[in-house]
Amino acid sequence: MPFHRPSVGEAEIAEVVDTLRSGWLTMGPKTQRFEEKFAAYVGTRHAVAVNSCTAALHLLFEALGLGPGDEVITTPYTFTATVASVLYTGATPVLVDTLAGYPNIDPEAVAARVSERTKAIVPVHFAGVPCDLDRLGEIAAGCGASLIEDAAHALPARYKGRMIGGIGAATAFSFYAGKNMTTGEGGMITTDDSALADALKIRRLHGISRDAWKRYTAEGSWYYEVEALGFKYNMTDINAALGLHQLDRLAEFQRRRLEIVALYDECLASVPGIIRPETPPDVESAWHLYVVRLDSERLRVTRNEVIEYLKADNIGTSVHFIPVPLHPLYQQRLGCRPEDFPNAVALYEQSISLPLFPDMTDDDVRSVCRSLGRIATENRR
Ligand SMILES: *Cc1c(COP(=O)(O)O)cnc(C)c1O
């Protein structure tokens, strides 16, 4: 069993074929429809489609005007893209640890690191579980920083009843093939800030101003002006064709994810030394990942050994994440040391992400649990 397999239906395939036959392959009418539909789905005024979540984060930091001397506070328990996208601008990522035994950023550790240089605070909703956005929003407002959410895992998720995507100053989503919905590769930025949305739209396509194009249409449709240093980060209509139908199916995907999670919770409840994931009462997780932790007091196998045993049973797993301070690049560039992030490193050493995707059957889930149950029982202390 693979760790993940995307669910691509006939509607997605037909829409892609329609796009290929339409004569319009790059960003065009389908991207615009996808943006409108996505904005309505999360309940924001604007949605700006791009070619990855990495591009979404970089564009946001560019549009906010970040550069050398500015600081962005984020978590070590994330994918490299969250931190790399800050470095692209010349600004400095400032990492603060997660809570103890819990994969989201510690808001009080954020509060302790803010300074007049802090321009953005970037929580990552790990596995789809929203961070403490009330407290983080308060800290951001207190120092004049923007709250930018890395919601690559958090579609669809809710914080105190509110959809993720409409809470912070802006939110970045991923449609990578492994995420809860996919466009192959792709990303989306949501925001209620119209000026920010305009700055993002200009920068995602070479810094070309549409307004100048409108103003000068008298000169002919060939005319444009470059008004900012932009990038080539636009989505294509081929990707948007997939996105339109994946978004239609997201509620059905989520219903199935919840069933799979409930079955994992039930089947793993009696397995010795396996700590199941927990969600606080005031949030609804997107359940992007089902991450179990191994209790080393009760098991005499390492995380890596368990992964190998599961692999021998043909079960694909993954590890989220190798903390940022463990990577050589960040040790060199940020001078960060793993021992300064004991909570994130401890989580990493205990964690295994089990297969979780809508097309899994109940029998698939039970066979993962049987295998993990056998490994744990044979290796209990
Ligand atoms: C996947 C992921 C990203 C990057 O998304 P891409 O669309 O692949 O660029 C960023 N942050 C987190 C937490 C992720 O899991």
JSON list of C-alpha atoms in Angstrom, two decimals, residues 13-111:
[
{"chain": "A", "resi": 13, "resn": "ILE", "atom": "CA", "xyz": [-9.79, 14.15, -16.91]},
{"chain": "A", "resi": 14, "resn": "ALA", "atom": "CA", "xyz": [-12.58, 15.47, -19.18]},
{"chain": "A", "resi": 15, "resn": "GLU", "atom": "CA", "xyz": [-11.94, 19.06, -18.04]},
{"chain": "A", "resi": 16, "resn": "VAL", "atom": "CA", "xyz": [-8.20, 18.77, -18.77]},
{"chain": "A", "resi": 17, "resn": "VAL", "atom": "CA", "xyz": [-8.96, 17.35, -22.22]},
{"chain": "A", "resi": 18, "resn": "ASP", "atom": "CA", "xyz": [-11.43, 20.20, -22.81]},
{"chain": "A", "resi": 19, "resn": "THR", "atom": "CA", "xyz": [-8.68, 22.66, -21.87]},
{"chain": "A", "resi": 20, "resn": "LEU", "atom": "CA", "xyz": [-6.20, 21.03, -24.25]},
{"chain": "A", "resi": 21, "resn": "ARG", "atom": "CA", "xyz": [-8.73, 21.26, -27.09]},
{"chain": "A", "resi": 22, "resn": "SER", "atom": "CA", "xyz": [-9.78, 24.84, -26.23]},
{"chain": "A", "resi": 23, "resn": "GLY", "atom": "CA", "xyz": [-6.64, 26.48, -27.58]},
{"chain": "A", "resi": 24, "resn": "TRP", "atom": "CA", "xyz": [-6.03, 28.30, -24.24]},
{"chain": "A", "resi": 25, "resn": "LEU", "atom": "CA", "xyz": [-3.46, 26.40, -22.16]},
{"chain": "A", "resi": 26, "resn": "THR", "atom": "CA", "xyz": [-1.94, 28.92, -19.79]},
{"chain": "A", "resi": 27, "resn": "MET", "atom": "CA", "xyz": [-3.58, 31.19, -17.18]},
{"chain": "A", "resi": 28, "resn": "GLY", "atom": "CA", "xyz": [-7.00, 32.17, -18.51]},
{"chain": "A", "resi": 29, "resn": "PRO", "atom": "CA", "xyz": [-10.73, 31.67, -17.96]},
{"chain": "A", "resi": 30, "resn": "LYS", "atom": "CA", "xyz": [-10.46, 28.41, -16.00]},
{"chain": "A", "resi": 31, "resn": "THR", "atom": "CA", "xyz": [-7.89, 29.84, -13.60]},
{"chain": "A", "resi": 32, "resn": "GLN", "atom": "CA", "xyz": [-10.21, 32.80, -13.01]},
{"chain": "A", "resi": 33, "resn": "ARG", "atom": "CA", "xyz": [-13.19, 30.48, -12.36]},
{"chain": "A", "resi": 34, "resn": "PHE", "atom": "CA", "xyz": [-11.07, 28.38, -10.01]},
{"chain": "A", "resi": 35, "resn": "GLU", "atom": "CA", "xyz": [-10.03, 31.49, -8.07]},
{"chain": "A", "resi": 36, "resn": "GLU", "atom": "CA", "xyz": [-13.65, 32.69, -7.74]},
{"chain": "A", "resi": 37, "resn": "LYS", "atom": "CA", "xyz": [-14.82, 29.27, -6.64]},
{"chain": "A", "resi": 38, "resn": "PHE", "atom": "CA", "xyz": [-11.96, 28.91, -4.14]},
{"chain": "A", "resi": 39, "resn": "ALA", "atom": "CA", "xyz": [-12.55, 32.38, -2.64]},
{"chain": "A", "resi": 40, "resn": "ALA", "atom": "CA", "xyz": [-16.24, 31.52, -2.19]},
{"chain": "A", "resi": 41, "resn": "TYR", "atom": "CA", "xyz": [-15.31, 28.16, -0.63]},
{"chain": "A", "resi": 42, "resn": "VAL", "atom": "CA", "xyz": [-13.08, 29.58, 2.09]},
{"chain": "A", "resi": 43, "resn": "GLY", "atom": "CA", "xyz": [-15.11, 32.80, 2.37]},
{"chain": "A", "resi": 44, "resn": "THR", "atom": "CA", "xyz": [-12.52, 35.40, 1.38]},
{"chain": "A", "resi": 45, "resn": "ARG", "atom": "CA", "xyz": [-12.70, 38.35, -0.95]},
{"chain": "A", "resi": 46, "resn": "HIS", "atom": "CA", "xyz": [-9.68, 37.35, -3.05]},
{"chain": "A", "resi": 47, "resn": "ALA", "atom": "CA", "xyz": [-7.98, 34.15, -4.16]},
{"chain": "A", "resi": 48, "resn": "VAL", "atom": "CA", "xyz": [-4.81, 34.37, -6.27]},
{"chain": "A", "resi": 49, "resn": "ALA", "atom": "CA", "xyz": [-3.75, 31.17, -8.04]},
{"chain": "A", "resi": 50, "resn": "VAL", "atom": "CA", "xyz": [-0.06, 30.34, -8.44]},
{"chain": "A", "resi": 51, "resn": "ASN", "atom": "CA", "xyz": [2.04, 27.34, -9.44]},
{"chain": "A", "resi": 52, "resn": "SER", "atom": "CA", "xyz": [2.94, 26.15, -5.91]},
{"chain": "A", "resi": 53, "resn": "CYS", "atom": "CA", "xyz": [2.54, 26.95, -2.23]},
{"chain": "A", "resi": 54, "resn": "THR", "atom": "CA", "xyz": [6.26, 27.79, -2.20]},
{"chain": "A", "resi": 55, "resn": "ALA", "atom": "CA", "xyz": [5.57, 30.46, -4.84]},
{"chain": "A", "resi": 56, "resn": "ALA", "atom": "CA", "xyz": [2.56, 31.63, -2.80]},
{"chain": "A", "resi": 57, "resn": "LEU", "atom": "CA", "xyz": [4.72, 32.21, 0.28]},
{"chain": "A", "resi": 58, "resn": "HIS", "atom": "CA", "xyz": [7.55, 33.86, -1.67]},
{"chain": "A", "resi": 59, "resn": "LEU", "atom": "CA", "xyz": [5.11, 36.17, -3.50]},
{"chain": "A", "resi": 60, "resn": "LEU", "atom": "CA", "xyz": [3.50, 37.14, -0.20]},
{"chain": "A", "resi": 61, "resn": "PHE", "atom": "CA", "xyz": [6.85, 38.06, 1.33]},
{"chain": "A", "resi": 62, "resn": "GLU", "atom": "CA", "xyz": [7.74, 40.04, -1.83]},
{"chain": "A", "resi": 63, "resn": "ALA", "atom": "CA", "xyz": [4.39, 41.83, -1.86]},
{"chain": "A", "resi": 64, "resn": "LEU", "atom": "CA", "xyz": [4.85, 42.73, 1.82]},
{"chain": "A", "resi": 65, "resn": "GLY", "atom": "CA", "xyz": [8.17, 44.29, 0.81]},
{"chain": "A", "resi": 66, "resn": "LEU", "atom": "CA", "xyz": [10.41, 42.07, 2.94]},
{"chain": "A", "resi": 67, "resn": "GLY", "atom": "CA", "xyz": [14.14, 42.37, 2.52]},
{"chain": "A", "resi": 68, "resn": "PRO", "atom": "CA", "xyz": [17.46, 42.34, 4.35]},
{"chain": "A", "resi": 69, "resn": "GLY", "atom": "CA", "xyz": [17.11, 43.35, 8.01]},
{"chain": "A", "resi": 70, "resn": "ASP", "atom": "CA", "xyz": [13.51, 42.15, 8.28]},
{"chain": "A", "resi": 71, "resn": "GLU", "atom": "CA", "xyz": [12.61, 39.09, 10.36]},
{"chain": "A", "resi": 72, "resn": "VAL", "atom": "CA", "xyz": [9.94, 36.44, 9.93]},
{"chain": "A", "resi": 73, "resn": "ILE", "atom": "CA", "xyz": [9.09, 34.20, 12.89]},
{"chain": "A", "resi": 74, "resn": "THR", "atom": "CA", "xyz": [8.13, 30.63, 12.00]},
{"chain": "A", "resi": 75, "resn": "THR", "atom": "CA", "xyz": [8.38, 27.03, 13.17]},
{"chain": "A", "resi": 76, "resn": "PRO", "atom": "CA", "xyz": [11.21, 24.50, 12.79]},
{"chain": "A", "resi": 77, "resn": "TYR", "atom": "CA", "xyz": [8.58, 21.76, 12.39]},
{"chain": "A", "resi": 78, "resn": "THR", "atom": "CA", "xyz": [7.81, 22.37, 8.72]},
{"chain": "A", "resi": 79, "resn": "PHE", "atom": "CA", "xyz": [8.85, 21.69, 5.16]},
{"chain": "A", "resi": 80, "resn": "THR", "atom": "CA", "xyz": [11.91, 23.54, 3.85]},
{"chain": "A", "resi": 81, "resn": "ALA", "atom": "CA", "xyz": [9.70, 25.72, 1.61]},
{"chain": "A", "resi": 82, "resn": "THR", "atom": "CA", "xyz": [8.30, 27.74, 4.53]},
{"chain": "A", "resi": 83, "resn": "VAL", "atom": "CA", "xyz": [11.78, 28.91, 5.51]},
{"chain": "A", "resi": 84, "resn": "ALA", "atom": "CA", "xyz": [13.40, 29.01, 2.05]},
{"chain": "A", "resi": 85, "resn": "SER", "atom": "CA", "xyz": [10.68, 31.39, 0.79]},
{"chain": "A", "resi": 86, "resn": "VAL", "atom": "CA", "xyz": [11.75, 33.91, 3.48]},
{"chain": "A", "resi": 87, "resn": "LEU", "atom": "CA", "xyz": [15.43, 33.59, 2.50]},
{"chain": "A", "resi": 88, "resn": "TYR", "atom": "CA", "xyz": [14.56, 34.26, -1.18]},
{"chain": "A", "resi": 89, "resn": "THR", "atom": "CA", "xyz": [13.70, 37.86, -0.17]},
{"chain": "A", "resi": 90, "resn": "GLY", "atom": "CA", "xyz": [16.88, 38.43, 1.83]},
{"chain": "A", "resi": 91, "resn": "ALA", "atom": "CA", "xyz": [14.89, 38.59, 5.10]},
{"chain": "A", "resi": 92, "resn": "THR", "atom": "CA", "xyz": [15.89, 36.48, 8.11]},
{"chain": "A", "resi": 93, "resn": "PRO", "atom": "CA", "xyz": [13.80, 33.51, 9.28]},
{"chain": "A", "resi": 94, "resn": "VAL", "atom": "CA", "xyz": [13.63, 33.32, 13.08]},
{"chain": "A", "resi": 95, "resn": "LEU", "atom": "CA", "xyz": [12.70, 29.83, 14.27]},
{"chain": "A", "resi": 96, "resn": "VAL", "atom": "CA", "xyz": [10.94, 29.18, 17.57]},
{"chain": "A", "resi": 97, "resn": "ASP", "atom": "CA", "xyz": [10.12, 25.76, 18.98]},
{"chain": "A", "resi": 98, "resn": "THR", "atom": "CA", "xyz": [6.80, 23.92, 18.94]},
{"chain": "A", "resi": 99, "resn": "LEU", "atom": "CA", "xyz": [4.80, 23.22, 22.08]},
{"chain": "A", "resi": 100, "resn": "ALA", "atom": "CA", "xyz": [5.98, 20.16, 24.05]},
{"chain": "A", "resi": 101, "resn": "GLY", "atom": "CA", "xyz": [4.55, 16.95, 22.59]},
{"chain": "A", "resi": 102, "resn": "TYR", "atom": "CA", "xyz": [2.44, 18.94, 20.13]},
{"chain": "A", "resi": 103, "resn": "PRO", "atom": "CA", "xyz": [3.45, 19.78, 16.57]},
{"chain": "A", "resi": 104, "resn": "ASN", "atom": "CA", "xyz": [2.22, 23.39, 16.29]},
{"chain": "A", "resi": 105, "resn": "ILE", "atom": "CA", "xyz": [4.27, 26.49, 17.11]},
{"chain": "A", "resi": 106, "resn": "ASP", "atom": "CA", "xyz": [4.38, 27.73, 20.73]},
{"chain": "A", "resi": 107, "resn": "PRO", "atom": "CA", "xyz": [2.72, 31.18, 20.70]},
{"chain": "A", "resi": 108, "resn": "GLU", "atom": "CA", "xyz": [4.51, 32.28, 23.88]},
{"chain": "A", "resi": 109, "resn": "ALA", "atom": "CA", "xyz": [7.87, 31.39, 22.30]},
{"chain": "A", "resi": 110, "resn": "VAL", "atom": "CA", "xyz": [6.80, 33.63, 19.38]},
{"chain": "A", "resi": 111, "resn": "ALA", "atom": "CA", "xyz": [5.88, 36.44, 21.81]}
]
